[in-house]
XYZ file of C-alpha atoms in Angstrom:
559
model
C -16.944 34.848 54.506
C -17.341 38.566 53.735
C -18.388 39.362 50.144
C -16.077 41.358 47.857
C -16.567 43.026 44.513
C -14.702 40.088 42.887
C -16.757 37.390 44.583
C -20.054 39.112 43.752
C -19.070 39.248 40.097
C -17.807 35.674 39.838
C -21.096 34.308 41.270
C -23.158 35.766 38.410
C -24.409 33.265 35.909
C -26.430 32.860 32.713
C -28.512 30.033 34.141
C -32.250 30.133 34.673
C -34.698 27.444 35.888
C -35.821 27.118 32.249
C -32.432 26.945 30.516
C -29.417 29.171 29.906
C -28.889 32.343 27.956
C -26.004 32.020 25.481
C -24.314 35.371 26.007
C -24.994 38.726 27.561
C -23.468 42.171 27.447
C -24.002 44.017 30.672
C -23.668 47.786 30.175
C -23.570 49.937 33.325
C -25.762 52.942 33.733
C -22.551 54.876 34.034
C -21.429 53.795 30.563
C -24.830 54.635 29.035
C -24.745 58.113 30.506
C -21.182 58.533 29.235
C -22.426 57.680 25.747
C -25.353 60.102 26.117
C -22.882 62.844 27.113
C -20.880 62.145 24.001
C -23.969 62.430 21.865
C -24.629 65.946 23.254
C -21.043 66.887 22.513
C -21.186 65.600 18.943
C -24.626 66.978 18.096
C -25.008 70.632 19.200
C -28.568 70.683 17.877
C -29.589 68.301 20.690
C -28.787 70.986 23.302
C -31.324 73.545 22.105
C -34.919 73.612 23.351
C -37.320 76.153 21.763
C -40.731 74.899 22.826
C -43.893 76.952 22.585
C -47.336 75.602 23.464
C -50.108 77.969 22.463
C -51.920 79.518 25.326
C -49.684 77.803 27.910
C -46.144 79.089 27.662
C -42.691 78.922 26.153
C -39.371 77.377 27.057
C -36.142 78.518 25.493
C -33.174 76.693 27.038
C -29.839 75.026 26.524
C -29.422 71.479 27.759
C -26.227 70.999 29.750
C -26.632 67.285 30.325
C -29.145 64.451 30.124
C -28.869 61.177 31.956
C -31.029 58.187 32.747
C -31.507 56.148 35.893
C -32.416 52.524 35.175
C -35.395 51.042 36.982
C -34.270 47.748 38.470
C -36.647 47.098 41.425
C -40.129 47.088 39.943
C -41.978 44.561 37.834
C -40.965 46.262 34.613
C -37.456 45.856 33.339
C -37.656 48.068 30.282
C -38.015 51.552 31.710
C -35.942 54.276 33.241
C -36.084 57.775 34.609
C -34.816 60.571 32.344
C -33.014 63.589 33.838
C -32.607 66.697 31.740
C -30.515 69.598 33.224
C -30.534 73.061 31.655
C -27.354 75.092 31.646
C -29.271 78.254 30.836
C -32.636 79.482 29.607
C -35.964 81.025 30.454
C -39.465 79.716 31.015
C -42.492 81.946 30.586
C -46.078 81.032 31.342
C -48.855 82.710 29.355
C -51.523 81.849 31.899
C -51.846 82.381 35.589
C -50.757 85.232 37.802
C -46.946 84.740 37.257
C -46.114 85.638 33.693
C -42.601 87.017 34.197
C -39.673 85.057 32.640
C -38.214 82.461 34.959
C -34.522 81.661 34.913
C -34.099 77.846 34.514
C -30.384 77.723 34.882
C -29.341 74.421 36.582
C -32.933 73.191 36.707
C -33.230 69.429 36.472
C -36.552 67.783 35.448
C -36.966 64.064 35.916
C -39.590 61.978 34.101
C -40.156 58.347 33.099
C -39.196 56.926 29.734
C -39.523 53.563 28.147
C -36.693 51.631 26.545
C -37.650 50.119 23.173
C -35.868 48.186 20.372
C -36.293 48.081 16.639
C -34.249 47.010 13.619
C -32.777 49.893 11.614
C -33.244 49.961 7.866
C -30.526 48.202 5.958
C -28.667 50.574 3.651
C -29.651 53.681 5.585
C -27.007 56.230 6.610
C -27.368 55.029 10.199
C -26.932 51.432 9.137
C -23.827 52.239 7.132
C -22.304 54.208 9.933
C -22.865 51.550 12.576
C -21.601 48.801 10.257
C -18.450 50.826 9.676
C -17.909 51.029 13.415
C -18.580 47.325 13.850
C -16.211 46.488 10.961
C -17.761 43.033 10.811
C -18.432 41.247 7.517
C -21.446 38.999 7.094
C -25.208 39.029 6.807
C -26.668 40.619 9.910
C -29.176 43.190 11.052
C -28.595 45.978 13.532
C -31.068 46.799 16.283
C -31.402 50.202 17.871
C -32.103 50.385 21.559
C -33.681 53.779 22.169
C -35.566 55.944 24.594
C -39.239 56.303 23.923
C -40.871 59.461 25.328
C -44.426 59.358 26.583
C -46.549 62.524 26.858
C -48.358 61.351 29.980
C -45.137 60.434 31.825
C -43.595 63.811 30.986
C -46.661 65.843 32.013
C -46.697 63.966 35.279
C -42.934 64.313 35.822
C -41.265 63.226 39.040
C -41.349 66.376 41.159
C -39.434 64.760 44.060
C -36.450 63.834 41.867
C -36.454 67.241 40.018
C -34.579 70.269 41.177
C -35.803 73.808 40.538
C -32.989 75.567 42.418
C -35.393 76.907 45.014
C -38.132 78.180 42.725
C -41.542 77.246 44.111
C -43.750 75.955 41.297
C -47.410 75.677 42.151
C -49.603 72.758 40.965
C -50.765 74.397 37.741
C -47.257 75.530 36.868
C -46.033 71.981 37.230
C -48.719 70.817 34.833
C -48.012 73.629 32.348
C -44.248 72.904 32.488
C -44.864 69.191 31.957
C -47.129 69.972 28.990
C -44.543 72.205 27.359
C -41.853 69.528 27.810
C -44.188 66.782 26.602
C -44.955 68.816 23.477
C -41.256 69.265 22.785
C -40.189 65.679 23.315
C -43.158 63.969 21.737
C -44.957 66.183 19.167
C -42.963 69.246 18.068
C -41.691 68.949 14.502
C -38.965 71.413 15.435
C -37.625 69.075 18.096
C -34.470 67.052 17.286
C -35.856 64.412 19.685
C -38.247 63.281 16.949
C -35.170 61.662 15.378
C -34.894 58.220 16.872
C -31.101 58.185 16.272
C -30.733 61.008 18.747
C -32.559 58.870 21.338
C -30.525 55.712 20.662
C -28.521 54.568 23.615
C -27.148 51.328 22.089
C -26.925 49.177 18.993
C -26.957 45.394 18.885
C -26.224 42.839 16.205
C -28.113 39.674 15.395
C -27.951 37.410 12.403
C -29.879 34.591 10.736
C -26.663 33.333 9.140
C -24.008 33.110 11.909
C -21.579 31.396 9.563
C -21.411 34.480 7.431
C -20.530 36.651 10.471
C -17.916 34.357 11.940
C -17.329 31.273 9.870
C -14.553 29.798 12.093
C -16.675 30.187 15.252
C -20.330 30.258 14.144
C -21.565 29.506 17.713
C -20.726 33.036 18.847
C -22.742 35.535 16.679
C -26.160 36.179 18.319
C -29.176 34.952 16.413
C -31.593 36.324 19.022
C -31.417 39.561 21.016
C -33.572 41.158 23.736
C -32.876 43.414 26.684
C -33.782 44.107 30.315
C -32.537 46.221 33.183
C -30.612 44.480 35.982
C -29.613 45.446 39.466
C -26.189 45.856 41.122
C -26.134 44.802 44.715
C -23.119 45.968 46.728
C -21.005 43.422 48.667
C -22.627 42.487 52.031
C -25.878 44.310 51.039
C -29.167 42.676 50.089
C -30.945 45.397 48.052
C -29.950 47.554 45.071
C -30.089 51.346 44.848
C -31.513 53.490 42.057
C -30.744 57.002 40.938
C -28.052 59.132 39.373
C -24.781 58.394 41.095
C -25.913 55.800 43.592
C -27.440 53.671 40.846
C -24.640 54.068 38.357
C -23.600 50.433 38.738
C -26.992 49.143 37.682
C -27.035 47.575 34.253
C -28.779 47.248 30.977
C -28.448 43.663 29.768
C -28.312 42.568 26.127
C -29.617 39.008 26.334
C -28.405 36.889 23.403
C -29.083 33.476 22.072
C -26.923 31.768 19.483
C -27.299 28.875 17.054
C -30.956 29.766 16.583
C -31.740 28.506 20.124
C -34.903 29.780 21.778
C -34.775 32.066 24.736
C -35.387 30.500 28.136
C -39.061 30.678 29.041
C -38.621 33.255 31.823
C -39.858 36.835 32.165
C -36.430 38.200 33.182
C -32.944 36.945 34.044
C -33.143 37.049 37.862
C -30.276 38.414 39.970
C -27.374 35.967 40.550
C -24.475 38.353 41.028
C -22.939 41.557 39.636
C -21.886 41.250 36.031
C -20.213 44.592 36.248
C -18.383 45.525 39.444
C -18.279 49.027 40.877
C -16.874 51.598 38.436
C -16.850 49.034 35.568
C -18.315 50.042 32.240
C -19.207 46.729 30.612
C -18.956 42.995 30.953
C -19.383 40.525 28.155
C -20.314 37.086 29.457
C -20.027 34.105 27.088
C -21.909 30.978 28.239
C -19.843 28.001 29.166
C -21.441 25.675 26.651
C -20.838 28.218 23.840
C -17.213 28.656 24.759
C -16.370 25.119 25.678
C -18.666 22.573 24.045
C -19.294 24.443 20.787
C -15.862 26.009 20.348
C -12.777 25.021 22.338
C -13.664 21.312 22.721
C -15.622 20.895 19.504
C -15.047 17.974 17.248
C -14.687 17.778 13.485
C -17.719 18.941 11.490
C -18.183 19.687 7.761
C -17.670 23.416 8.576
C -15.314 23.503 11.583
C -12.031 22.043 12.693
C -11.281 20.574 16.134
C -9.195 22.887 18.416
C -8.024 21.654 21.811
C -8.515 18.050 20.710
C -5.114 18.475 19.061
C -3.430 17.675 22.431
C -5.166 14.312 22.502
C -4.498 13.580 18.861
C -0.742 14.019 19.199
C -0.227 12.346 22.569
C -2.196 9.193 21.924
C -0.007 6.062 21.777
C -0.962 2.546 20.808
C 0.623 -0.770 19.953
C 1.073 -0.547 16.227
C 2.841 -3.817 15.547
C 4.180 -6.936 17.313
C 5.890 -9.788 15.461
C 7.520 -12.889 16.833
C 10.227 -14.782 14.964
C 10.035 -18.375 14.029
C 11.567 -20.298 15.647
C 10.930 -18.103 18.680
C 14.066 -16.224 19.536
C 13.046 -12.548 19.597
C 9.853 -10.480 19.400
C 9.834 -7.256 17.449
C 7.344 -4.458 18.317
C 6.444 -0.914 17.201
C 4.590 1.856 19.003
C 2.345 4.205 17.120
C 1.918 7.774 18.300
C 0.907 11.271 17.146
C -1.115 10.410 14.033
C -4.210 12.734 13.894
C -5.722 10.537 11.203
C -5.738 7.531 13.481
C -9.380 6.879 14.362
C -10.408 9.416 11.729
C -13.648 7.514 11.213
C -14.736 8.269 14.775
C -15.048 12.100 15.163
C -15.696 11.689 18.900
C -12.657 9.556 19.728
C -10.456 12.440 20.821
C -13.280 14.311 22.679
C -12.704 15.669 26.154
C -15.030 14.685 28.947
C -16.177 16.799 31.917
C -15.387 15.331 35.314
C -18.680 16.615 36.651
C -21.607 16.952 34.264
C -22.758 20.134 36.085
C -19.310 21.635 36.358
C -17.276 23.376 33.636
C -14.005 23.441 35.551
C -12.162 20.205 34.648
C -12.053 17.892 31.639
C -10.103 14.732 31.014
C -9.237 12.392 28.210
C -8.296 8.848 29.256
C -8.825 6.399 26.355
C -9.056 2.731 27.111
C -8.747 0.862 23.840
C -7.703 -2.719 23.076
C -5.011 -1.434 20.790
C -3.282 0.203 23.721
C -2.443 -3.181 25.215
C -0.735 -6.318 24.002
C -0.317 -9.521 25.974
C 0.719 -12.686 24.150
C 2.887 -15.812 24.451
C 4.511 -17.829 21.700
C 5.410 -21.469 21.916
C 7.203 -23.864 19.545
C 8.939 -27.166 20.125
C 12.111 -25.656 21.463
C 11.401 -22.217 22.839
C 8.876 -19.801 24.233
C 8.491 -16.055 24.408
C 5.972 -13.572 25.932
C 5.328 -9.864 25.276
C 3.439 -7.445 27.478
C 2.960 -3.885 26.263
C 0.731 -1.195 27.767
C 0.220 2.317 26.455
C -1.776 4.844 28.412
C -2.591 8.489 27.799
C -4.134 10.779 30.412
C -4.714 14.451 29.629
C -6.573 17.114 31.510
C -7.815 20.710 31.220
C -8.648 22.773 34.385
C -9.815 26.286 34.974
C -10.040 28.385 38.160
C -12.633 31.069 38.914
C -11.128 34.507 38.645
C -8.302 33.398 36.303
C -7.829 33.810 32.548
C -5.850 30.558 32.299
C -6.688 27.029 31.260
C -4.186 24.551 32.699
C -3.506 21.871 30.073
C -1.310 18.910 30.944
C -0.936 15.217 30.345
C 1.231 12.183 30.349
C 1.657 9.250 27.962
C 3.158 6.051 29.395
C 4.662 3.197 27.390
C 5.778 0.043 29.214
C 7.269 -3.032 27.588
C 8.058 -6.325 29.215
C 9.358 -9.329 27.381
C 10.968 -12.668 28.167
C 11.951 -15.753 26.180
C 13.784 -19.018 26.668
C 14.837 -22.456 25.400
C 12.920 -25.498 26.671
C 15.141 -28.466 25.500
C 18.348 -29.470 27.229
C 21.138 -28.396 26.723
C 19.647 -25.194 25.168
C 18.102 -23.989 28.346
C 18.718 -20.291 27.693
C 16.555 -17.427 28.754
C 16.360 -13.633 28.804
C 13.959 -10.886 29.976
C 13.834 -7.150 29.755
C 11.650 -4.210 30.889
C 11.585 -0.639 29.714
C 9.515 2.425 30.514
C 9.299 5.542 28.366
C 6.913 8.449 28.902
C 5.958 11.883 27.654
C 4.816 14.560 30.083
C 3.687 18.075 29.168
C 2.075 21.104 30.661
C 1.098 24.565 29.362
C -1.086 27.420 30.404
C -3.573 28.386 27.679
C -4.370 32.051 28.208
C -7.187 34.359 27.056
C -6.086 37.896 26.422
C -7.486 41.120 24.890
C -6.058 42.507 21.694
C -5.603 46.137 20.634
C -8.387 46.206 18.023
C -10.997 45.286 20.581
C -11.231 41.501 20.361
C -10.034 38.448 22.269
C -7.388 35.898 21.498
C -6.530 32.531 23.003
C -2.878 31.488 23.123
C -1.541 27.959 23.610
C 1.775 29.430 24.748
C 3.860 26.729 23.077
C 7.435 27.471 21.992
C 8.725 26.778 18.515
C 10.794 23.961 20.028
C 8.031 21.782 21.390
C 10.500 19.521 23.201
C 10.814 22.283 25.769
C 7.228 21.530 26.830
C 6.758 17.905 25.767
C 9.412 16.106 27.779
C 10.395 12.596 26.667
C 11.902 10.592 29.543
C 12.630 7.015 30.527
C 13.560 4.853 33.453
C 16.711 2.853 33.451
C 15.804 -0.397 31.569
C 16.448 -3.808 33.053
C 17.849 -6.930 31.355
C 18.777 -10.376 32.529
C 19.858 -13.519 30.649
C 21.386 -16.966 31.084
C 23.310 -19.485 29.031
C 24.278 -17.140 26.236
C 20.809 -15.916 25.430
C 20.006 -13.223 22.846
C 20.578 -9.594 23.507
C 22.306 -7.478 26.139
C 21.557 -4.481 28.377
C 23.139 -2.191 25.774
C 20.806 -3.560 23.187
C 17.759 -2.817 25.389
C 19.151 0.645 26.036
C 19.293 1.073 22.263
C 15.605 0.124 22.024
C 14.774 2.811 24.624
C 16.846 5.362 22.735
C 15.184 4.511 19.436
C 11.746 4.778 20.985
C 12.516 8.133 22.594
C 13.954 9.409 19.309
C 10.920 8.315 17.414
C 8.573 10.074 19.908
C 10.745 13.238 19.824
C 10.644 13.299 16.060
C 6.856 12.961 16.202
C 6.613 15.870 18.641
C 8.907 18.049 16.561
C 6.672 17.392 13.561
C 3.479 18.462 15.258
C 2.022 21.644 13.755
C 0.200 23.601 16.394
C 0.483 26.751 14.324
C -2.811 26.318 12.476
C -4.796 25.821 15.703
C -2.914 28.640 17.381
C -3.826 30.940 14.559
C -7.453 29.942 14.679
C -7.558 30.460 18.472
C -5.947 33.900 18.109
C -8.300 35.102 15.360
C -11.701 33.495 15.761
C -12.777 35.725 18.622
C -11.261 39.010 17.536
C -14.667 40.282 16.466
C -16.624 39.253 19.539
C -16.433 42.665 21.132
C -18.206 44.180 18.139
C -21.394 42.289 18.665
C -22.721 45.106 20.886
C -22.228 48.760 20.097
C -23.688 50.951 22.873
C -24.587 54.368 21.563
C -21.801 56.515 20.251
C -19.017 54.032 20.716
C -17.685 50.531 20.917
C -15.873 48.711 23.722
C -12.407 47.344 24.086
C -11.923 44.065 25.903
C -9.725 43.630 28.948
C -9.247 41.264 31.866
C -11.071 38.101 30.771
C -11.747 35.650 33.595
C -13.786 32.484 34.269
C -16.628 32.798 36.741
C -17.615 30.195 39.330
C -19.431 27.971 36.814
C -17.071 28.229 33.861
C -18.637 31.126 31.874
C -16.130 33.573 30.432
C -16.488 37.138 31.727
C -14.693 39.918 29.876
C -14.423 43.375 31.206
C -14.704 46.112 28.562
C -14.001 49.819 28.580
C -15.713 52.485 26.544
C -14.138 53.516 23.192
C -15.589 56.562 21.505
C -15.468 55.901 17.728
C -18.976 56.047 16.264
């Protein structure tokens, strides 16, 4: 089958042979260069070059644009090529035979740079500005991901990738030009590039106290952060491309661990697919165990409440009471259902189970407890009776790659069979009845972006829950002889009473608290990574092939 942009994206994963990363943010080269362009627009001082190297020459120019090309094919995954293009200016050498001013309009010089990371000082102006943009409470530190200029790499700039608009530089002139640029970018106290902030291409958040950053969902804030470059491979191709334009889909990855977990013991996250598709700015990818095991399907803990277990709590039915009369004439029974405190001493009772331990696509809950069944016979000198009751609950959650929906559905069955009779002539009476009542339900849980940049999860349940939770029954059966107890109408009344009791239970269920948690817990997730000069707004969340959540994001200029 031919590959597509969608299929290449959905095959990407956070898995490695030595464990999984918790989360990543994949920022395209295109988005980084967009942020760098915004920096130039916001800081006019960054556009001016006035470099003078004694005895060598001078450069007075205006920078029209600067861009980077990420290196994604070599052994190092923390470097790039830097392209600076002058919109105007002059270069004059003080040595050699050619000392006349040279017009550098539209010249582009390319040289290697390293990408480095450091924590910024808490309380600094930079720290305050970025925190304001993040708008995230809690105890966390902010890391700056920045370009680090190297004198040697600038002096030995990449002549093949540079463009001098037809001017023929000789070998010494190349060295002189590289020396002047190296002095400006690395040593000159007059250069704005000495300010690391002006070389920052991204900011990232990490915390030692994830509960302070997101108390309802402490498994999401990153406690560890590192980075690497990562390749984009076009559909039906086998190798990536590098460069400005043709390499714009390559990515810078923010590799994150949560819950104080250690990073996988691997040098880099190897290629598995394209986190960002062609022309996409950013993808946030949340690991399946973080999203599912530690959030959506979590149980009760001292600091967190269960979420999707609520469907199991309110659809579980059991035999609450059975009582036979004496002498045996009738047997009374009662069904329990929808009590979240039932089995409160076992926090794992309502837990979902994956169908396949390696697959995060389908979960079920099918309890098999003694209290769900009753099977007994009564005997006395003149009569007998028997009662058979079975309650079963089967619920499921399923996802599909490329979709933002979780299909949640289930059914609870209640079956009652009873018979009784007289054993001594002439009181040889008998009766029997059967009834079947069930509750079936289905809803699509959806993951959607919100206007302020976050993510919300909706159960999509109406205020009138009986429109989703359908209480139904078969026609009951009844037979009797010799004037025995009861009638068909009486059994129909039992069915009606049971259905009314279940309906009242359903109407009393409060999904509102869980819905509110699901709609608010992840609203700050998009703020965990703040690539230079802006934040990102989420859109189009989908599950990938292995159950990770992938969220496309678009650039928002607000820092």
